[in-house]
mmCIF file of C-alpha atoms in Angstrom:
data_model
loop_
_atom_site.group_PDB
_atom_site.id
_atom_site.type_symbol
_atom_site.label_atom_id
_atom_site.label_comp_id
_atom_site.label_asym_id
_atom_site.label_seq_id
_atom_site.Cartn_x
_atom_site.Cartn_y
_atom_site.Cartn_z
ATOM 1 C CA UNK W 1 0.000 0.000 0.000
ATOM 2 C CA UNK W 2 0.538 3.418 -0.593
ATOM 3 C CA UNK W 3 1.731 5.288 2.710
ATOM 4 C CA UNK W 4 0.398 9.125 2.788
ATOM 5 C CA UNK W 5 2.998 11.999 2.803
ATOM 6 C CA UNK W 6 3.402 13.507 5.594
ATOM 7 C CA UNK W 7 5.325 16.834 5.057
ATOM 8 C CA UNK W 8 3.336 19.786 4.370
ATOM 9 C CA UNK W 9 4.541 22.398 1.737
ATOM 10 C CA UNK W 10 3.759 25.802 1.979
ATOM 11 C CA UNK W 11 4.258 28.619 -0.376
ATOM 12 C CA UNK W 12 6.809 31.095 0.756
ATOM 13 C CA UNK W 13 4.845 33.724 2.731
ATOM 14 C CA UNK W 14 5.319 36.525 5.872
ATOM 15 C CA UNK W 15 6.665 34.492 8.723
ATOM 16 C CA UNK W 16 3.294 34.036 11.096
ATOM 17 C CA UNK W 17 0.617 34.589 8.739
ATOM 18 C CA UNK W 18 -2.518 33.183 10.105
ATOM 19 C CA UNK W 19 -3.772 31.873 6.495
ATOM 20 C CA UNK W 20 -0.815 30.643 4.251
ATOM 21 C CA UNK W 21 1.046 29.356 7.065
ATOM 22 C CA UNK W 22 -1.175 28.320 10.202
ATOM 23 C CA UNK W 23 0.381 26.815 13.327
ATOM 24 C CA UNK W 24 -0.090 22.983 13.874
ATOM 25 C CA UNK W 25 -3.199 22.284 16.340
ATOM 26 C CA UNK W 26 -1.577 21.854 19.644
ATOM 27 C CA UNK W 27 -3.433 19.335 22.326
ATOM 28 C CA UNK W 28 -5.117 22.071 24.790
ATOM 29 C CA UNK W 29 -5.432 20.810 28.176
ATOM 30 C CA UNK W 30 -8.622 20.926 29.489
ATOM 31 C CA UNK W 31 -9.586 23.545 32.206
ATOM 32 C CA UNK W 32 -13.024 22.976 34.239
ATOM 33 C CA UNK W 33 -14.758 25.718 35.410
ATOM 34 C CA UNK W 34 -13.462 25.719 39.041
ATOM 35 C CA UNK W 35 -10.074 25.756 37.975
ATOM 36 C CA UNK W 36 -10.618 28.927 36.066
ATOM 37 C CA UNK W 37 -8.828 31.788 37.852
ATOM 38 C CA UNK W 38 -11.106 35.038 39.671
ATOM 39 C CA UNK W 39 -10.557 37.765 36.561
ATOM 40 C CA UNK W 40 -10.346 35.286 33.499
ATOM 41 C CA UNK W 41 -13.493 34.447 31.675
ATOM 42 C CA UNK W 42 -14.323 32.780 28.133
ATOM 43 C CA UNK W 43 -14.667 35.645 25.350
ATOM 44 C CA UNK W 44 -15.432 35.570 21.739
ATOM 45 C CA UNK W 45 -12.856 37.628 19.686
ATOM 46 C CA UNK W 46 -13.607 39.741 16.793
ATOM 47 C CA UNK W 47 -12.693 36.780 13.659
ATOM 48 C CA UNK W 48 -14.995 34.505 16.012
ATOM 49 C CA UNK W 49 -12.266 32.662 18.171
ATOM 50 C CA UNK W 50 -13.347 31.869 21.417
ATOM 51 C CA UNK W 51 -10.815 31.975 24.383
ATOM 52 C CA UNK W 52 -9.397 32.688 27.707
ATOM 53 C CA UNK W 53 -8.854 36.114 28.775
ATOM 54 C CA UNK W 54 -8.396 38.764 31.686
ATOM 55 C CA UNK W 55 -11.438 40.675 32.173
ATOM 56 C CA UNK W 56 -12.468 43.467 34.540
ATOM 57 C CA UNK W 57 -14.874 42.973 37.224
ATOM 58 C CA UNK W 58 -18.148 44.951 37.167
ATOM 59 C CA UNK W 59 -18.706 46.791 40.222
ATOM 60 C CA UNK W 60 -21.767 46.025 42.206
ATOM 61 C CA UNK W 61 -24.454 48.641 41.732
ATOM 62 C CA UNK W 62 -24.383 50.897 44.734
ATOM 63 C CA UNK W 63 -27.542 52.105 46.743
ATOM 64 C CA UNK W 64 -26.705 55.787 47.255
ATOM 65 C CA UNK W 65 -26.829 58.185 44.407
ATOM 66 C CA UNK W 66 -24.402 59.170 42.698
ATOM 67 C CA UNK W 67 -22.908 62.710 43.677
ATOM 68 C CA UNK W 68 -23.992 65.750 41.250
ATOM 69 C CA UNK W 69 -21.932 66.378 38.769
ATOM 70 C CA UNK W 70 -20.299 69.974 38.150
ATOM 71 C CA UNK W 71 -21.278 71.176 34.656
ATOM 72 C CA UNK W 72 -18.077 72.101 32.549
ATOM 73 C CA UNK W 73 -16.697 75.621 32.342
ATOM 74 C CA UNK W 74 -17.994 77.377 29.154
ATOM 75 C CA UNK W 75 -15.548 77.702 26.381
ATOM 76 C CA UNK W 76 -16.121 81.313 26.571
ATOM 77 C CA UNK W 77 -15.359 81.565 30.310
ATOM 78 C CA UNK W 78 -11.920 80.115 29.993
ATOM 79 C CA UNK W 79 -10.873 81.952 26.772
ATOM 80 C CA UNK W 80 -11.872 85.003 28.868
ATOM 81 C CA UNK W 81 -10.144 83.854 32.497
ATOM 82 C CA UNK W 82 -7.499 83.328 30.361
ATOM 83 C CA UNK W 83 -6.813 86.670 27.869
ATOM 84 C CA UNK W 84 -7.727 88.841 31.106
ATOM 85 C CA UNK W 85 -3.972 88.559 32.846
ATOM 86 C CA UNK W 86 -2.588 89.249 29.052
ATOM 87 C CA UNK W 87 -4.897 92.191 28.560
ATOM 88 C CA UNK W 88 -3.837 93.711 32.314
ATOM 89 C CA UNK W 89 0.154 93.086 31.385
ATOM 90 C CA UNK W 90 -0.625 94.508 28.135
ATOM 91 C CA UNK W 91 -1.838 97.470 30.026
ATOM 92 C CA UNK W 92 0.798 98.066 32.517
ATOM 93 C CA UNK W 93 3.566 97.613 29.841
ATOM 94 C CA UNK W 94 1.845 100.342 28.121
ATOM 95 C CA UNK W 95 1.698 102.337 30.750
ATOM 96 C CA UNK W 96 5.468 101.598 31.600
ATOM 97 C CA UNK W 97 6.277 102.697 28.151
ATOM 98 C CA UNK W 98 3.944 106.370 28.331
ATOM 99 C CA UNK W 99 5.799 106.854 31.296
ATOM 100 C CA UNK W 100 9.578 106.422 30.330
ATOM 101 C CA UNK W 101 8.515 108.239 26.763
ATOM 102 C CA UNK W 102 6.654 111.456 28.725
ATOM 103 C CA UNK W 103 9.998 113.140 28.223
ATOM 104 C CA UNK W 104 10.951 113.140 25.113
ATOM 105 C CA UNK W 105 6.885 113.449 24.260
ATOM 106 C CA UNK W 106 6.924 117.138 26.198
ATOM 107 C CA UNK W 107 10.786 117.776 24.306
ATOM 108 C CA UNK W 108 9.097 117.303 20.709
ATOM 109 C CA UNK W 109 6.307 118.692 21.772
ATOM 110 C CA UNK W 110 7.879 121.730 22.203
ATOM 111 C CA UNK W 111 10.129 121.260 19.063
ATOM 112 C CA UNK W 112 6.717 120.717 17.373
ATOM 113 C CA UNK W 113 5.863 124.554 18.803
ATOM 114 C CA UNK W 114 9.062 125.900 17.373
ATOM 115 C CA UNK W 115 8.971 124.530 13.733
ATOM 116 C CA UNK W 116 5.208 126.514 14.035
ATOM 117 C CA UNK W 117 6.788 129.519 15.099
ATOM 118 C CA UNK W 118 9.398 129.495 12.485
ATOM 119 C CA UNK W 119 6.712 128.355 9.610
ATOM 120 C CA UNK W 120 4.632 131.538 10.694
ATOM 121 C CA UNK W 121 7.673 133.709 10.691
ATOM 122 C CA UNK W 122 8.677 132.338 7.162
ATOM 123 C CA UNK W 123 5.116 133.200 5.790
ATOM 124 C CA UNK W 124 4.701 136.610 7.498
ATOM 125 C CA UNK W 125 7.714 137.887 6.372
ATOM 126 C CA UNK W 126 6.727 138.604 2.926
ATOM 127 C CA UNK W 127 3.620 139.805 3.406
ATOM 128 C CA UNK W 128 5.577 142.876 6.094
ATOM 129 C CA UNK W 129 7.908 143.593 3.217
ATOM 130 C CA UNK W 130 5.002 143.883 0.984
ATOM 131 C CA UNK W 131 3.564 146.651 3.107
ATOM 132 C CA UNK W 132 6.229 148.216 3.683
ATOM 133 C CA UNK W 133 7.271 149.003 0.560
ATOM 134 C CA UNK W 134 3.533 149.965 -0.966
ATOM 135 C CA UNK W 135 3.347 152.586 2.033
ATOM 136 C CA UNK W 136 6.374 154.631 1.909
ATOM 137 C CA UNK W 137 9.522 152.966 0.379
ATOM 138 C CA UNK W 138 11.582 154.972 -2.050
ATOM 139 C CA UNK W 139 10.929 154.808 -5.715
ATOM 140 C CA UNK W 140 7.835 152.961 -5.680
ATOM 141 C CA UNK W 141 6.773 152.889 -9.180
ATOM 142 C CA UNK W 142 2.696 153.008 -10.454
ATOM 143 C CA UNK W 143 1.180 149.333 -10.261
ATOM 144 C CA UNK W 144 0.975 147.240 -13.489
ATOM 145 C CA UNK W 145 -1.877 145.210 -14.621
ATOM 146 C CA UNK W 146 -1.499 142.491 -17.201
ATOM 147 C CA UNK W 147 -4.875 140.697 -18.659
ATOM 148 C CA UNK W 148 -4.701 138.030 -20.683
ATOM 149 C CA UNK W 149 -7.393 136.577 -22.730
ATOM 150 C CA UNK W 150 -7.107 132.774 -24.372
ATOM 151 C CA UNK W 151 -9.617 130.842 -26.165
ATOM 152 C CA UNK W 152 -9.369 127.350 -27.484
ATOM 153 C CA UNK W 153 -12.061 125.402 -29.660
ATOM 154 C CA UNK W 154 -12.484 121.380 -29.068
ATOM 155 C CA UNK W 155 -10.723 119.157 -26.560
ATOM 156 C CA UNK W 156 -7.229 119.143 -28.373
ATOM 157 C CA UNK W 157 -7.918 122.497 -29.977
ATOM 158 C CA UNK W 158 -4.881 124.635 -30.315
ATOM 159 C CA UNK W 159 -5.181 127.872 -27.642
ATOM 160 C CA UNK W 160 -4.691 131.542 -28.841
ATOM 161 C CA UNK W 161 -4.306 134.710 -26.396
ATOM 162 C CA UNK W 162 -3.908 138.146 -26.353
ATOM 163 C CA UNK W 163 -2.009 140.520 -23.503
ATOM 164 C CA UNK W 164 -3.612 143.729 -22.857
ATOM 165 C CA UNK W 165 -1.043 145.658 -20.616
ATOM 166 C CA UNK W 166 -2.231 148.710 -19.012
#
């Protein structure tokens, strides 16, 4: 007779992979249920295995109620708590700075005044030696007046004038 082969060929595969490659059926020993440890109990994986594993205990229910919960702080109220020390430094450093720059503020301040007085000096001065020398200056001549008349026809017309001197 024929004796059956007994060595299994595979094709080559990722070491441990649970369908090209299995691992051989080992004898289990068998466990009764006394000699199952407190905290281990039969579950059913996900691919439908069924095994031993830790498991947590569920508490007994309790009698008493349970204490009231606190609600949760608004989202608001912390984004506030928190920007209201950064707003108060804020504050104080710009105070700080107002009062180290109060100096030199008042200095250009009064620079500022200066540069008004000189810009009012500048401008008044021609209009005193204007008056001066209409009133009484020496050889002050008669007053000329100059009119000038231009006309131009179209947009791009070409302009023409006359001077009329008096």
């Amino acid at each position: 007779m024929h004796e059956p082969n007994r060595t299994i060929t595979t094709p080559a595969t990722r070491y441990g992979d649970p369908i090209h490659r299995p691992r051989p059926v080992e004898p289990h020993t068998l466990l009764l249920p006394q000699d199952i440890p407190p905290g281990v109990d039969w579950v059913t994986l996900p691919n439908g295995v069924r095994t031993l594993a830790y498991t947590h205990p569920h508490p007994a229910p309790t009698r008493e109620p349970e204490p009231a919960r606190a609600e949760p702080i608004p989202r608001w109220a912390r984004t506030t708590a928190l920007l209201a020390p950064t707003l108060g430094g804020g504050i104080a450093a710009a105070g700080f700075g107002i009062s180290y720059a109060a100096p030199g503020v008042l200095a250009m301040a009064e620079a500022l005044w200066a540069t008004v007085a000189l810009i009012a000096a500048g401008a008044l001065t021609p209009l005193l030696l204007r008056a001066t020398r209409r009133t009484g200056g020496r050889g002050a001549g008669p007053v000329q007046h100059i009119t000038q008349n231009i006309t131009a026809s179209g947009m791009f017309g070409r302009a023409t004038g006359t001077l009329n001197q008096r």
